[in-house]
PDB file of C-alpha atoms and ligand atoms in Angstrom:
ATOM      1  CA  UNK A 777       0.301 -12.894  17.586  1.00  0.00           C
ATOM      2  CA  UNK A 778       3.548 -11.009  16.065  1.00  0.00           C
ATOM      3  CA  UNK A 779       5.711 -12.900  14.314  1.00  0.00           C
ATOM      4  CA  UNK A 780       9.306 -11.615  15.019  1.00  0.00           C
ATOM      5  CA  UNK A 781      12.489 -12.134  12.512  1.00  0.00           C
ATOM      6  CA  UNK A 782      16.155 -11.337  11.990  1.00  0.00           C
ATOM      7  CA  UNK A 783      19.600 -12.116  10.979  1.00  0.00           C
ATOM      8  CA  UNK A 784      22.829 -10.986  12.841  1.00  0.00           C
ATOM      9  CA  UNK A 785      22.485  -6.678  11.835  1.00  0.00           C
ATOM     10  CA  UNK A 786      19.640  -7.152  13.638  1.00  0.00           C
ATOM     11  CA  UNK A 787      19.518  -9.176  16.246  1.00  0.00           C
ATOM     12  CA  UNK A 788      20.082  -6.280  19.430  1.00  0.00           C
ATOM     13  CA  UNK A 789      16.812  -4.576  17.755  1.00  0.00           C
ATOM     14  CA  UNK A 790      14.961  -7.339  18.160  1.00  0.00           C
ATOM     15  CA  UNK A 791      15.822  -7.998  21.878  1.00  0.00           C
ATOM     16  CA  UNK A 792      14.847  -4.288  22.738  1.00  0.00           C
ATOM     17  CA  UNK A 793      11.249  -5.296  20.128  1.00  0.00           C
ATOM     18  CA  UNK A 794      10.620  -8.332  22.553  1.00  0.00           C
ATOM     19  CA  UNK A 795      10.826  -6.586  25.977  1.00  0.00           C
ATOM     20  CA  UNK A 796       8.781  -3.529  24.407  1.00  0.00           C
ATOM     21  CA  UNK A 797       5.890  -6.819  23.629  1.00  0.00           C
ATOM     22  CA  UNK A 798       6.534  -7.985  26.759  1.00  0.00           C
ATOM     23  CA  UNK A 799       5.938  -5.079  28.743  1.00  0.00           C
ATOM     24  CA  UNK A 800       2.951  -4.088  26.702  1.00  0.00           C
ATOM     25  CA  UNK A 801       1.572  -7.926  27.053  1.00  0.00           C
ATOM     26  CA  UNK A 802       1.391  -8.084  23.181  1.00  0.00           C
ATOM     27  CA  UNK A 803       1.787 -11.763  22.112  1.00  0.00           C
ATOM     28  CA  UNK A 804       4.769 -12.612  19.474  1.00  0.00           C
ATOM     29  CA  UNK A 805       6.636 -15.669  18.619  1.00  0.00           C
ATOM     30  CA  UNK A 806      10.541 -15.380  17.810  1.00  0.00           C
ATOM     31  CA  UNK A 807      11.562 -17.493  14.579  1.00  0.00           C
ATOM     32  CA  UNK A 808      15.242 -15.991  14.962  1.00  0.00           C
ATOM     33  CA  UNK A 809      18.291 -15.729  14.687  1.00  0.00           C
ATOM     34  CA  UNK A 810      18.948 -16.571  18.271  1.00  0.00           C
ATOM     35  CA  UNK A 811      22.123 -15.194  18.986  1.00  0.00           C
ATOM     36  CA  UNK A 812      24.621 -12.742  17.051  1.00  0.00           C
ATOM     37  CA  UNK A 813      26.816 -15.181  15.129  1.00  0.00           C
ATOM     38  CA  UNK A 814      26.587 -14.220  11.005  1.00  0.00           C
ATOM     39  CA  UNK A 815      23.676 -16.070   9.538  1.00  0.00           C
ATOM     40  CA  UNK A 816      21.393 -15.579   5.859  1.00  0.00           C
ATOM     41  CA  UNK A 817      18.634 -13.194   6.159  1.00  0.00           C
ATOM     42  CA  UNK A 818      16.277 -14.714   3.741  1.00  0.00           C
ATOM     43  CA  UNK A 819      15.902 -18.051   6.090  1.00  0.00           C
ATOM     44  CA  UNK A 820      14.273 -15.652   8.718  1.00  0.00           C
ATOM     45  CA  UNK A 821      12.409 -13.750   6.116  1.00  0.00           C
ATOM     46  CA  UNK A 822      10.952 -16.761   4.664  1.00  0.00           C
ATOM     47  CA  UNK A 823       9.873 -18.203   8.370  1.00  0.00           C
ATOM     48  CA  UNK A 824       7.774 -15.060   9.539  1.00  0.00           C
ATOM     49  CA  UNK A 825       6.731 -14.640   6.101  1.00  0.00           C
ATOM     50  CA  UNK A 826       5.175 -18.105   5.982  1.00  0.00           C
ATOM     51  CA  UNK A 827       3.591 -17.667   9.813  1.00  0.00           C
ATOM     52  CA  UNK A 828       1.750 -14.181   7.985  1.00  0.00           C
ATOM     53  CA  UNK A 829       1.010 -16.272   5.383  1.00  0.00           C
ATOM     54  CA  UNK A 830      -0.587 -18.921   7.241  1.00  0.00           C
ATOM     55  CA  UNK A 831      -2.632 -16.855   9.616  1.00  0.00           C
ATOM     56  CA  UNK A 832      -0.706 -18.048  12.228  1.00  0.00           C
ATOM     57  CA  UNK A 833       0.832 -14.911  13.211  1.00  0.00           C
ATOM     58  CA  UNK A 834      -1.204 -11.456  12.342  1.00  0.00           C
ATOM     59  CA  UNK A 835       1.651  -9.335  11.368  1.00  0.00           C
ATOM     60  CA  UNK A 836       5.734 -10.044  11.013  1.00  0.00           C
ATOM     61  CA  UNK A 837       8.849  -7.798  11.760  1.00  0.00           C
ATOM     62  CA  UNK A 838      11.624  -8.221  10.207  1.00  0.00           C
ATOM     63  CA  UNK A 839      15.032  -6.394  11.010  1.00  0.00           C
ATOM     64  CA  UNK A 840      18.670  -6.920   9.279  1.00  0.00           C
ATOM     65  CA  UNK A 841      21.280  -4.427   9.439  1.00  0.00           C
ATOM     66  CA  UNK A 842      19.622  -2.469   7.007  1.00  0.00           C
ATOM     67  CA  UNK A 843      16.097  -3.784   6.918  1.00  0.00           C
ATOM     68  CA  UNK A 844      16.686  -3.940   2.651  1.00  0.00           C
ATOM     69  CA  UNK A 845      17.791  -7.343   2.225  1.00  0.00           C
ATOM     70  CA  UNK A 846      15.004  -9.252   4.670  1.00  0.00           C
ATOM     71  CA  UNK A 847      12.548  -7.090   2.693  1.00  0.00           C
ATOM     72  CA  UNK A 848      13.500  -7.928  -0.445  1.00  0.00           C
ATOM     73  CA  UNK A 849      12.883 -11.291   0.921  1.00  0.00           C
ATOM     74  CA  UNK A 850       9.673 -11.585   2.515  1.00  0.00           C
ATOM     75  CA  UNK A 851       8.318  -9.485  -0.867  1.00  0.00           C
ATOM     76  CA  UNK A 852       9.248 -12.771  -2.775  1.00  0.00           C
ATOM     77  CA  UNK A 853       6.035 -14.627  -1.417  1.00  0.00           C
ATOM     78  CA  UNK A 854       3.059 -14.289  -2.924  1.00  0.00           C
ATOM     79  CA  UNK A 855       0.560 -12.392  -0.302  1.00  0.00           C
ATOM     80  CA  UNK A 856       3.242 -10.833   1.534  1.00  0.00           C
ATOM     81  CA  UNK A 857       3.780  -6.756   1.413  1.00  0.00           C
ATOM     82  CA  UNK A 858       6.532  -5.610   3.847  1.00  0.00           C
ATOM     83  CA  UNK A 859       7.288  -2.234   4.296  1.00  0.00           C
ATOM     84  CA  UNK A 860      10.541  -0.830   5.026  1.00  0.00           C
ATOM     85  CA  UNK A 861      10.349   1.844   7.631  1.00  0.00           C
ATOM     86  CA  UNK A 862      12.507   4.190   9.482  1.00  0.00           C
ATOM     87  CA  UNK A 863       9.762   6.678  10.442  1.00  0.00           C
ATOM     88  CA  UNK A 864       6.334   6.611  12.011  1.00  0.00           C
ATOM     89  CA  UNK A 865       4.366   8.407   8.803  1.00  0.00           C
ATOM     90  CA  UNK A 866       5.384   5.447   6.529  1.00  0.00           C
ATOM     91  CA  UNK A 867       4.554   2.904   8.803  1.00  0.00           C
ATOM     92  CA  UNK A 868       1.152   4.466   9.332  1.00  0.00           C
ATOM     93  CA  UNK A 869       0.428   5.237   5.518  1.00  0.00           C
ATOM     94  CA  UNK A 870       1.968   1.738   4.621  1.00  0.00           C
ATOM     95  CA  UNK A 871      -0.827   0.239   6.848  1.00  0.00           C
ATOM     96  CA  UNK A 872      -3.802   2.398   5.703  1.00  0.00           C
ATOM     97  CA  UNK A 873      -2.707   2.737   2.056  1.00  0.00           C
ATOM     98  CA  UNK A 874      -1.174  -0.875   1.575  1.00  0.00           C
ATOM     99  CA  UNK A 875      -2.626  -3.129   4.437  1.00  0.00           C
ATOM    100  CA  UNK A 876       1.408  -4.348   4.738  1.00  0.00           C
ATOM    101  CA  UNK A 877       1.460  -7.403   6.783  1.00  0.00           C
ATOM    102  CA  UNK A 878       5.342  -7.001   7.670  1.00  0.00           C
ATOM    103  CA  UNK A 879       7.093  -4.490   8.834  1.00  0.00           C
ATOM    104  CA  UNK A 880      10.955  -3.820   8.223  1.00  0.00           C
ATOM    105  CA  UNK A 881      13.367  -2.190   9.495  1.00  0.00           C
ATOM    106  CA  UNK A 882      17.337  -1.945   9.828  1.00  0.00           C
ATOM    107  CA  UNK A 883      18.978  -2.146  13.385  1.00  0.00           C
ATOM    108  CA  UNK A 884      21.940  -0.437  11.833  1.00  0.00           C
ATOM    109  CA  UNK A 885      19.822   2.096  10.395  1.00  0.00           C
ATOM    110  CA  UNK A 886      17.799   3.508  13.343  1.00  0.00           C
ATOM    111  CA  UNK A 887      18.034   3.707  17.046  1.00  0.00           C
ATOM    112  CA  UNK A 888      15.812   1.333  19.982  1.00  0.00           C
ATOM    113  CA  UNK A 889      13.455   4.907  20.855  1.00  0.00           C
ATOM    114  CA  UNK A 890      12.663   5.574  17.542  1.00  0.00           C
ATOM    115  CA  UNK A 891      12.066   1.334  16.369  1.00  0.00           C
ATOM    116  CA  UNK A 892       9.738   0.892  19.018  1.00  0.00           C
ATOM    117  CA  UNK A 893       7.074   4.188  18.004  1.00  0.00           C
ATOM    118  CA  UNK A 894       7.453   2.770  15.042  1.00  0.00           C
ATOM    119  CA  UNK A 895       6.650  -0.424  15.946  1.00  0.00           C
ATOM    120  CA  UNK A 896       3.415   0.796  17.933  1.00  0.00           C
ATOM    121  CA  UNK A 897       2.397   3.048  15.069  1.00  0.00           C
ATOM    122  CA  UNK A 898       2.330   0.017  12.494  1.00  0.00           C
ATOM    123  CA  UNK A 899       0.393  -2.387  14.940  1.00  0.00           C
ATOM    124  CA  UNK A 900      -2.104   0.238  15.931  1.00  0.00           C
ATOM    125  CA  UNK A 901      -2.839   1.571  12.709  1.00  0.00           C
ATOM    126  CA  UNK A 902      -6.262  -0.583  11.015  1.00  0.00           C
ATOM    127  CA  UNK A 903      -6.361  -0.825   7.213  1.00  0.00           C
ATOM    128  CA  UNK A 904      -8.496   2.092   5.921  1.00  0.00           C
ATOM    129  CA  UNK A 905     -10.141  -0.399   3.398  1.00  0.00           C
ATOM    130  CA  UNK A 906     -10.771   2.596   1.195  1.00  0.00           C
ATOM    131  CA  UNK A 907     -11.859   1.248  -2.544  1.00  0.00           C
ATOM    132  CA  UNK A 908      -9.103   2.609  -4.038  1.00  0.00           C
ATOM    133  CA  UNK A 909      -6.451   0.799  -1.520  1.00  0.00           C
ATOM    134  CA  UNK A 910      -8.273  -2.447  -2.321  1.00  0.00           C
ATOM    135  CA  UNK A 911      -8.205  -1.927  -5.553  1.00  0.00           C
ATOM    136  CA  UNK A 912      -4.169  -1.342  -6.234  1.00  0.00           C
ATOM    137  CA  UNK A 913      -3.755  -4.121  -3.456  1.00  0.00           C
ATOM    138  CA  UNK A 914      -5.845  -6.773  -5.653  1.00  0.00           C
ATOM    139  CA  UNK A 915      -3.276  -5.167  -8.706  1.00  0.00           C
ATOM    140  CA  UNK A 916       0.100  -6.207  -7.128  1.00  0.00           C
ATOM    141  CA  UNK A 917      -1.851  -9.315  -6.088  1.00  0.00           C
ATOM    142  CA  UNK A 918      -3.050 -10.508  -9.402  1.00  0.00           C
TER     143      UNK A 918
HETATM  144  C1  RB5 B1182      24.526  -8.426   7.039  1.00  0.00           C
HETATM  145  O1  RB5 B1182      25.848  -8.009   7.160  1.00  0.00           O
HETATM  146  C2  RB5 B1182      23.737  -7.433   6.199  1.00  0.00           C
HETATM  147  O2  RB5 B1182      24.102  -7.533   4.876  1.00  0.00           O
HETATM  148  C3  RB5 B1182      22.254  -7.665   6.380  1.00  0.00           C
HETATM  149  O3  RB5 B1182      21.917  -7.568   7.733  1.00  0.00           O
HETATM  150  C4  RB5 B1182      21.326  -6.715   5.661  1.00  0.00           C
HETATM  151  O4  RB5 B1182      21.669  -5.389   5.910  1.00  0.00           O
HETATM  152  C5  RB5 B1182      21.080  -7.003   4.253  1.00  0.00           C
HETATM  153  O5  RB5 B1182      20.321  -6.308   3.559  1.00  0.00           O
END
């Protein structure tokens, strides 16, 4: 199960993220926003963050306009590494170097085609589990 997030800035992205699930029968749940009226990113953050946290959901995405703020957010909780990424080599490093649970991104910043490779890239890509991943992973932990 993905857990899907956003405020207004990125709100459209999302809509093109759900149909891409859809189509590829991936399950998700949508915490919001729900429609395009201005609302606080960190509320959204917080939600998906929390259905990471509590195994609920395997992995979060999380788009504002930017992708920076709802980052910043979701980084607040304790267990929760979200990686802000506008290209498919981060997203794929971020996974097998940092085992990120969330993945961010700014609907302002990149376009639908490019989001949803993205998007693939970070959910296909396993944790290398590599000693040396662990062990900087257990540092930011501790
Ligand atoms: C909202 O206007 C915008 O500030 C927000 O989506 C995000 O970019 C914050 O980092």
């Amino acid at each position: 199960m993905i857990a899907l997030g956003c405020d207004h800035g990125g709100f459209e992205l999302k809509q093109e993220i759900i149909k891409h699930l859809k189509d590829k029968g991936v399950p998700y749940k949508d915490y919001g926003t729900y429609t395009e009226d201005s609302c606080d990113y960190p509320v959204y953050a917080k939600k998906v963050a929390e259905a990471v946290l509590s195994k609920e959901c395997e992995f979060g995405i999380l788009i504002c306009g930017t992708g920076i703020g709802i980052s910043i957010a979701a980084n607040r909780m304790k267990g929760i590494r979200a990686a802000l990424c506008h290209d498919c080599f981060s997203a794929e490093a971020t996974r097998l170097h940092n085992d990120a649970n969330i993945l961010a991104m700014g609907g302002r910043v990149i376009g639908p085609g490019h989001a949803l490779k993205i998007v693939d890239t970070f959910l296909n890509t396993p944790f290398s589990k590599d000693e040396r991943h662990v062990r900087r992973i257990n540092l930011i932990e501790d």
